Coordinates of C-alpha atoms in Angstrom, one line a residue:
X1 CA 114.3 -2.2 145.3
X2 CA 113.1 -2.3 148.5
X3 CA 111.2 0.8 149.1
X4 CA 111.8 2.8 152.1
X5 CA 109.3 2.6 154.5
X6 CA 109.2 5.5 157.2
X7 CA 107.7 4.2 160.5
X8 CA 104.3 5.6 162.1
X9 CA 105.5 7.0 164.4
X10 CA 105.8 10.4 162.7
X11 CA 102.5 10.0 161.3
X12 CA 100.6 9.6 164.7
X13 CA 102.6 12.1 166.3
X14 CA 102.4 14.9 164.3
X15 CA 98.5 14.2 163.2
X16 CA 96.0 17.0 162.6
X17 CA 93.2 17.4 165.8
X18 CA 90.0 15.4 165.2
X19 CA 87.5 18.0 164.4
X20 CA 84.6 18.0 165.7
X21 CA 82.3 16.8 162.0
X22 CA 84.8 14.0 162.1
X23 CA 84.0 13.3 166.1
X24 CA 80.3 13.8 165.9
X25 CA 79.3 11.7 162.4
X26 CA 81.7 12.7 159.8
X27 CA 81.5 14.7 156.5
X28 CA 78.5 17.2 156.8
X29 CA 76.4 18.3 153.4
X30 CA 75.7 21.8 152.2
X31 CA 72.5 20.9 154.9
X32 CA 74.2 19.9 157.4
X33 CA 73.5 16.3 157.1
X34 CA 75.7 13.3 157.3
X35 CA 76.7 12.8 153.1
X36 CA 76.0 9.1 152.3
X37 CA 79.1 6.7 151.8
X38 CA 81.5 8.4 153.7
X39 CA 82.6 6.7 157.3
X40 CA 81.9 7.5 160.5
X41 CA 84.1 9.9 163.0
X42 CA 84.8 9.3 166.0
X43 CA 88.2 10.1 168.2
X44 CA 90.7 7.7 168.7
X45 CA 90.1 7.4 172.5
X46 CA 86.5 6.5 171.6
X47 CA 87.5 4.0 168.6
X48 CA 90.1 2.0 171.6
X49 CA 87.7 2.6 174.5
X50 CA 87.3 -0.7 174.8
X51 CA 90.7 -2.0 174.4
X52 CA 93.2 -2.2 177.3
X53 CA 95.9 0.0 175.9
X54 CA 99.0 -1.7 177.8
X55 CA 98.6 -5.2 176.0
X56 CA 100.3 -4.0 173.1
X57 CA 99.4 -2.8 169.5
X58 CA 98.5 -6.5 168.3
X59 CA 96.1 -7.4 171.1
X60 CA 94.3 -4.2 170.4
X61 CA 93.6 -4.7 166.9
X62 CA 92.5 -8.2 167.5
X63 CA 90.2 -6.2 170.6
X64 CA 88.6 -3.7 168.3
X65 CA 85.4 -3.7 166.7
X66 CA 85.5 -4.2 162.3
X67 CA 84.1 -0.7 162.5
X68 CA 86.5 0.4 164.4
X69 CA 89.4 -0.7 162.4
X70 CA 87.4 0.8 158.9
X71 CA 87.4 3.8 160.9
X72 CA 91.2 3.9 161.8
X73 CA 92.5 2.8 158.6
X74 CA 90.1 5.8 156.4
X75 CA 91.8 8.2 159.6
X76 CA 95.3 6.5 158.2
X77 CA 94.3 7.4 154.9
X78 CA 92.6 10.5 154.9
X79 CA 95.9 12.0 156.8
X80 CA 98.6 11.0 153.8
X81 CA 95.8 12.4 151.4
X82 CA 95.1 15.4 153.7
X83 CA 91.8 15.4 152.6
X84 CA 88.4 13.4 153.1
X85 CA 87.5 9.9 151.3
X86 CA 84.7 8.5 150.8
X87 CA 83.6 4.5 151.1
X88 CA 83.1 4.2 147.4
X89 CA 86.9 5.7 146.5
X90 CA 88.7 3.3 144.7
X91 CA 92.1 3.5 146.3
X92 CA 93.8 2.6 142.6
X93 CA 93.5 5.9 141.8
X94 CA 93.9 8.0 145.2
X95 CA 97.1 6.1 146.1
X96 CA 101.2 5.8 145.4
X97 CA 103.3 3.8 146.5
X98 CA 105.1 5.6 149.2
X99 CA 101.7 6.2 150.5
X100 CA 100.4 2.9 150.8
X101 CA 103.0 1.8 152.4
X102 CA 102.8 4.7 154.6
X103 CA 98.8 4.0 155.5
X104 CA 99.7 0.5 155.6
X105 CA 102.9 1.3 158.5
X106 CA 100.3 3.6 160.2
X107 CA 97.6 1.0 160.3
X108 CA 99.6 -1.4 161.6
X109 CA 101.2 1.2 164.0
X110 CA 97.7 1.7 165.9
X111 CA 96.2 -1.5 165.0
X112 CA 98.3 -4.5 165.3
X113 CA 97.3 -5.4 161.4
X114 CA 99.8 -5.4 158.6
X115 CA 97.8 -5.4 155.2
X116 CA 99.9 -6.8 152.9
X117 CA 101.1 -4.1 149.8
X118 CA 99.2 -6.2 147.1
X119 CA 95.9 -6.4 148.5
X120 CA 94.4 -3.1 147.7
X121 CA 94.0 -5.1 144.0
X122 CA 91.8 -7.1 145.7
X123 CA 89.4 -4.9 147.7
X124 CA 90.0 -1.7 145.6
X125 CA 87.6 0.1 147.7
X126 CA 88.7 1.8 150.3
X127 CA 85.6 0.8 152.6
X128 CA 86.6 -2.6 152.3
X129 CA 89.9 -2.2 152.2
X130 CA 90.2 -3.3 156.1
X131 CA 88.8 -6.5 155.7
X132 CA 91.9 -7.7 154.1
X133 CA 93.4 -7.9 157.9
X134 CA 90.6 -8.9 159.7
X135 CA 91.0 -12.4 157.1
X136 CA 94.7 -12.5 157.7
X137 CA 95.3 -11.7 153.8
X138 CA 98.7 -12.4 153.9
X139 CA 98.2 -16.6 153.9
X140 CA 95.3 -15.9 151.7
X141 CA 96.2 -13.6 148.6
X142 CA 96.6 -16.0 145.5
X143 CA 100.2 -16.3 143.9
X144 CA 99.4 -14.9 141.3
X145 CA 96.9 -11.8 141.6
X146 CA 94.8 -10.3 138.4
X147 CA 95.8 -6.7 138.4
X148 CA 93.4 -5.8 134.7
X149 CA 90.6 -7.8 133.1
X150 CA 91.1 -8.5 129.5
X151 CA 91.4 -11.7 127.4
X152 CA 92.0 -14.6 129.4
X153 CA 93.5 -16.6 126.3
X154 CA 96.9 -14.0 125.6
X155 CA 97.9 -13.1 129.8
X156 CA 100.7 -10.9 130.7
X157 CA 103.0 -11.7 133.8
X158 CA 104.5 -9.3 135.8
X159 CA 107.2 -9.3 138.2
X160 CA 107.2 -6.7 141.1
X161 CA 110.7 -5.1 142.0
X162 CA 110.9 -4.9 145.6
X163 CA 109.5 -7.0 148.6
X164 CA 107.5 -7.9 145.5
X165 CA 105.0 -4.5 145.9
X166 CA 102.7 -4.6 142.2
X167 CA 101.4 -1.3 143.6
X168 CA 104.8 0.3 142.3
X169 CA 104.0 -0.4 138.9
X170 CA 100.6 0.8 138.0
X171 CA 101.9 3.3 136.3
X172 CA 103.2 1.6 134.1
X173 CA 100.1 -0.9 133.8
X174 CA 97.9 2.2 133.2
X175 CA 100.2 3.0 129.5
X176 CA 100.2 -1.1 128.8
X177 CA 98.6 -1.2 125.5
X178 CA 97.4 -4.9 125.1
X179 CA 93.7 -6.7 124.6
X180 CA 94.8 -9.5 127.6
X181 CA 94.4 -10.0 131.1
X182 CA 97.2 -8.2 132.7
X183 CA 98.5 -10.3 136.2
X184 CA 101.0 -10.4 138.8
X185 CA 103.0 -13.0 140.7
X186 CA 103.4 -12.3 144.4
X187 CA 106.8 -13.9 145.8
X188 CA 106.4 -17.3 148.2
X189 CA 107.4 -16.7 152.3
X190 CA 109.5 -19.3 152.0
X191 CA 111.0 -20.9 155.7
X192 CA 113.9 -18.3 156.5
X193 CA 115.7 -20.8 158.6
X194 CA 116.5 -22.4 154.5
X195 CA 117.7 -19.7 152.3
X196 CA 115.1 -19.6 149.5
X197 CA 116.9 -19.2 146.4
X198 CA 116.2 -17.8 143.2
X199 CA 115.4 -21.6 141.3
X200 CA 113.0 -22.4 144.2
X201 CA 110.7 -18.9 143.3
X202 CA 111.0 -20.2 139.7
X203 CA 109.4 -23.6 140.7
X204 CA 106.6 -22.1 142.8
X205 CA 106.2 -19.8 140.1
X206 CA 105.2 -23.1 137.3
X207 CA 103.3 -25.0 139.9
X208 CA 101.4 -22.0 140.5
X209 CA 100.6 -21.6 137.0
X210 CA 100.0 -24.8 136.2
X211 CA 97.0 -25.1 139.2
X212 CA 95.2 -21.7 137.5
X213 CA 96.1 -23.6 134.0
X214 CA 98.0 -21.0 132.0
X215 CA 99.0 -22.0 128.8
X216 CA 102.3 -21.2 126.1
X217 CA 102.8 -19.1 125.0
X218 CA 104.1 -17.0 128.3
X219 CA 104.7 -12.9 128.4
X220 CA 106.2 -11.5 131.6
X221 CA 107.9 -8.7 132.6
X222 CA 110.0 -7.6 135.6
X223 CA 111.6 -4.4 136.6
X224 CA 114.1 -4.5 139.2
X225 CA 115.2 -7.8 140.1
X226 CA 111.5 -9.0 139.0
X227 CA 113.5 -8.7 136.0
X228 CA 115.7 -12.3 137.1
X229 CA 112.8 -14.2 138.1
X230 CA 110.9 -13.4 134.5
X231 CA 114.1 -14.1 132.7
X232 CA 114.8 -17.3 135.2
X233 CA 111.3 -18.3 135.1
X234 CA 111.4 -17.6 130.6
X235 CA 114.7 -20.3 131.0
X236 CA 113.0 -23.2 133.0
X237 CA 109.8 -23.2 131.0
X238 CA 111.7 -23.0 127.8
X239 CA 113.3 -26.3 129.4
X240 CA 109.6 -27.8 129.8
X241 CA 109.1 -27.4 126.5
X242 CA 106.6 -24.1 126.9
X243 CA 106.8 -21.8 124.6
X244 CA 107.3 -18.3 125.9
X245 CA 107.0 -15.2 123.8
X246 CA 108.1 -12.2 125.5
X247 CA 110.0 -11.1 127.9
X248 CA 111.4 -7.7 129.0
X249 CA 113.9 -6.9 132.2
X250 CA 112.9 -2.9 133.4
X251 CA 116.6 -2.1 134.7
X252 CA 117.5 -5.3 136.4
X253 CA 120.1 -4.9 138.8
X254 CA 122.2 -7.9 140.2
X255 CA 124.1 -7.6 143.5
X256 CA 127.8 -6.8 143.5
X257 CA 129.0 -10.0 144.9
X258 CA 128.0 -10.6 140.4
X259 CA 129.6 -7.8 139.6
X260 CA 133.3 -8.1 137.2
X261 CA 136.2 -6.8 139.9
X262 CA 136.9 -4.3 137.1
X263 CA 133.0 -2.9 137.3
X264 CA 132.9 -3.2 141.3
X265 CA 136.5 -1.0 141.3
X266 CA 135.4 2.0 138.9
X267 CA 131.8 1.6 140.9
X268 CA 133.4 2.2 143.7
X269 CA 136.2 4.7 142.7
X270 CA 133.7 7.2 140.2
X271 CA 130.8 7.3 144.6
X272 CA 134.4 8.2 145.9
X273 CA 135.2 11.0 143.4
X274 CA 131.3 12.3 143.5
X275 CA 131.1 12.6 147.0
X276 CA 134.5 14.5 147.5
X277 CA 133.4 17.1 144.4
X278 CA 130.2 17.3 146.5
X279 CA 130.3 21.1 148.2
X280 CA 129.8 20.9 152.3
X281 CA 126.4 21.4 153.8
X282 CA 124.9 24.2 155.4
X283 CA 126.4 22.2 158.9
X284 CA 130.1 21.7 157.5
X285 CA 129.7 25.2 156.5
X286 CA 129.0 26.5 160.1
X287 CA 131.8 24.2 161.3
X288 CA 129.9 21.5 162.5
X289 CA 130.7 19.6 159.3
X290 CA 129.4 16.0 161.4
X291 CA 126.0 14.3 162.4
X292 CA 125.5 14.5 166.0
X293 CA 125.7 11.6 167.5
X294 CA 127.1 9.9 165.5
X295 CA 131.1 9.3 166.9
X296 CA 134.3 9.5 164.1
X297 CA 134.8 5.5 164.1
X298 CA 131.6 5.1 163.1
X299 CA 132.2 8.2 160.7
X300 CA 135.3 6.8 159.1
X301 CA 133.3 3.0 159.0
X302 CA 130.2 3.7 156.9
X303 CA 132.2 4.2 153.5
X304 CA 134.1 1.3 154.1
X305 CA 131.1 -0.9 155.2
X306 CA 129.5 -0.6 152.0
X307 CA 133.0 -1.6 150.0
X308 CA 133.0 -4.6 152.6
X309 CA 129.8 -5.7 151.6
X310 CA 131.1 -7.2 148.0
X311 CA 132.9 -9.9 150.4
X312 CA 129.6 -10.6 153.0
X313 CA 128.5 -13.9 152.5
X314 CA 124.2 -13.9 152.1
X315 CA 123.9 -16.5 154.3
X316 CA 125.1 -14.9 157.7
X317 CA 122.4 -13.9 160.0
X318 CA 122.6 -10.0 159.3
X319 CA 123.2 -10.0 155.8
X320 CA 120.1 -8.5 155.0
X321 CA 120.9 -5.4 157.4
X322 CA 124.3 -4.7 155.9
X323 CA 123.4 -4.5 151.9
X324 CA 122.7 -0.8 150.5
X325 CA 119.0 -1.1 150.1
X326 CA 117.8 -1.8 153.2
X327 CA 116.1 1.1 155.0
X328 CA 114.9 -0.9 157.6
X329 CA 111.9 0.3 160.2
X330 CA 109.2 -2.4 158.6
X331 CA 106.4 -4.1 160.0
X332 CA 106.8 -7.9 160.1
X333 CA 105.8 -9.3 157.0
X334 CA 107.5 -7.0 155.1
X335 CA 110.3 -7.4 157.0
X336 CA 110.4 -11.0 155.8
X337 CA 109.6 -10.6 153.3
X338 CA 112.4 -7.4 152.3
X339 CA 115.4 -10.2 154.0
X340 CA 114.9 -13.0 152.0
X341 CA 114.6 -10.9 148.4
X342 CA 118.1 -9.6 149.5
X343 CA 119.4 -13.1 150.3
X344 CA 118.0 -14.2 147.2
X345 CA 119.6 -10.8 145.5
X346 CA 122.7 -12.2 147.1
X347 CA 122.9 -15.7 146.1
X348 CA 121.8 -14.8 142.3
X349 CA 124.5 -15.8 140.0
X350 CA 123.5 -14.7 136.1
X351 CA 124.2 -17.3 133.6
X352 CA 124.2 -17.1 130.1
X353 CA 120.6 -16.7 127.3
X354 CA 119.9 -17.1 124.2
X355 CA 116.8 -16.3 123.5
X356 CA 115.2 -13.1 122.5
X357 CA 115.1 -10.4 125.9
X358 CA 113.7 -6.5 126.1
X359 CA 116.4 -5.0 128.2
X360 CA 115.1 -0.9 129.0
X361 CA 118.0 1.0 130.8
X362 CA 116.8 3.8 132.8
X363 CA 119.8 6.7 132.1
X364 CA 119.5 8.1 135.2
X365 CA 120.7 5.0 136.8
X366 CA 120.6 4.1 140.3
X367 CA 122.9 5.5 143.1
X368 CA 123.2 1.9 144.6
X369 CA 123.7 0.1 141.5
X370 CA 126.1 0.2 138.6
X371 CA 124.9 0.4 134.7
X372 CA 123.4 -2.8 134.3
X373 CA 124.8 -2.8 131.0
X374 CA 128.0 -3.6 131.9
X375 CA 126.9 -6.9 133.9
X376 CA 124.0 -8.3 131.5
X377 CA 125.6 -7.7 127.7
X378 CA 127.4 -11.3 128.3
X379 CA 124.8 -12.7 129.4
X380 CA 122.0 -11.7 127.0
X381 CA 123.3 -12.0 123.5
X382 CA 119.6 -12.0 121.5
X383 CA 119.0 -8.6 124.2
X384 CA 117.5 -6.2 122.5
X385 CA 118.4 -2.6 124.9
X386 CA 116.8 0.4 125.4
X387 CA 117.2 4.1 126.8
X388 CA 114.1 5.3 129.2
X389 CA 114.0 8.3 130.6
X390 CA 114.0 8.5 134.1
X391 CA 115.9 6.6 137.0
X392 CA 115.9 3.5 138.1
X393 CA 113.1 5.0 140.9
X394 CA 110.7 7.5 138.2
X395 CA 110.9 4.9 135.1
X396 CA 108.3 3.0 136.8
X397 CA 106.6 6.5 137.7
X398 CA 103.9 8.9 136.5
X399 CA 104.0 10.0 132.9
X400 CA 107.7 7.7 132.7
X401 CA 105.4 4.5 134.0
X402 CA 103.0 5.1 131.4
X403 CA 105.6 5.8 128.1
X404 CA 107.4 2.4 129.4
X405 CA 104.0 0.8 129.5
X406 CA 103.1 1.9 125.8
X407 CA 106.6 1.3 124.5
X408 CA 106.7 -2.3 125.9
X409 CA 103.2 -3.3 125.1
X410 CA 103.7 -1.8 121.1
X411 CA 106.9 -4.3 121.3
X412 CA 104.5 -7.0 121.9
X413 CA 102.6 -6.4 119.4
X414 CA 105.4 -6.3 116.9
X415 CA 106.7 -9.4 117.8
X416 CA 103.0 -11.1 117.9
X417 CA 102.7 -9.6 114.2
X418 CA 106.7 -11.5 113.4
X419 CA 105.8 -14.1 115.2
X420 CA 101.8 -14.2 113.1
X421 CA 103.7 -13.6 109.3
X422 CA 104.4 -16.6 107.9

């Protein structure tokens, strides 16, 4: 799943005005003095007073001081949360994935610096979060990131969905009852000139695991297309004689290229039927049944464009932007990662895996993909299937995510007990 990324422009244009307290030094205590552990505040014009606004955001970011960058980041977080924040506050606790993406987008718009979505696990304190951008952290973040401390002898490795946004499964981790350490594996950045495949990412994972000294047995969990990486890594490790103790796939889809023709046909017939049964919107009821600015040709072409996607080549230049998961308006690093992932997904074809797999299907399904059971059942004869409440997106969020985490960790404990019994 590629997360929708609404650009920073609406946030900048509709910002609430900076109050006098914020301009003159930040949050005040009851006696009128500045509180400790809060950021000093300045108007945006003061923050950028030493910069040349005509040079563009990237050059402005290079010229801004570290203090100014911290203020901009904190201001962006406060705008998303609609409240004051302190330098000591933990971003893992106050932000969700959508709010984090909004903060990163606005920070990039105002400074030209794009903070990696996974850097929040390296610098969770808001007061230190901006350091990741100043250190050019996308090039420095490790491939394997520790998400939670625990026993290093029995770690669990997670693959996130979308462009490797580990933060989107934070509620799953919160409900995960396991005494071992929890790690997230980021996707590698491969050269765009030679489109990478899933096998390239698997080789990169095996190298990273060996360099960090991790030993079998391995426990792997993957959400959305991250489930494919977990499955293929398990296959590769098994072929190398390294034991894989546990594999979990959470509502993992494949591209339409891998769907049987009958499944693809039924999916689009059902999709068209639901569109025809959908009641007209307010604009149509008033006699304006089309979106302004869209030509009749564009309105007629849209559904056919989705039908033709199955027959497009994943190697084509504009293939990622044609994918139904593509939302666009991403910052540069995220944009590159999204394009790479969508090509990987388009090039991937599932093959038979006879090992044990736990597959968790979201009962609410996805509007962009078919029922994963229709695709995976023939390829996973040893799979144990579980229906979990929620849609493809909400199954890892809130109480659904915590319940999912408890369920997976419980099955992992059961599996460990079975293997330990004579």
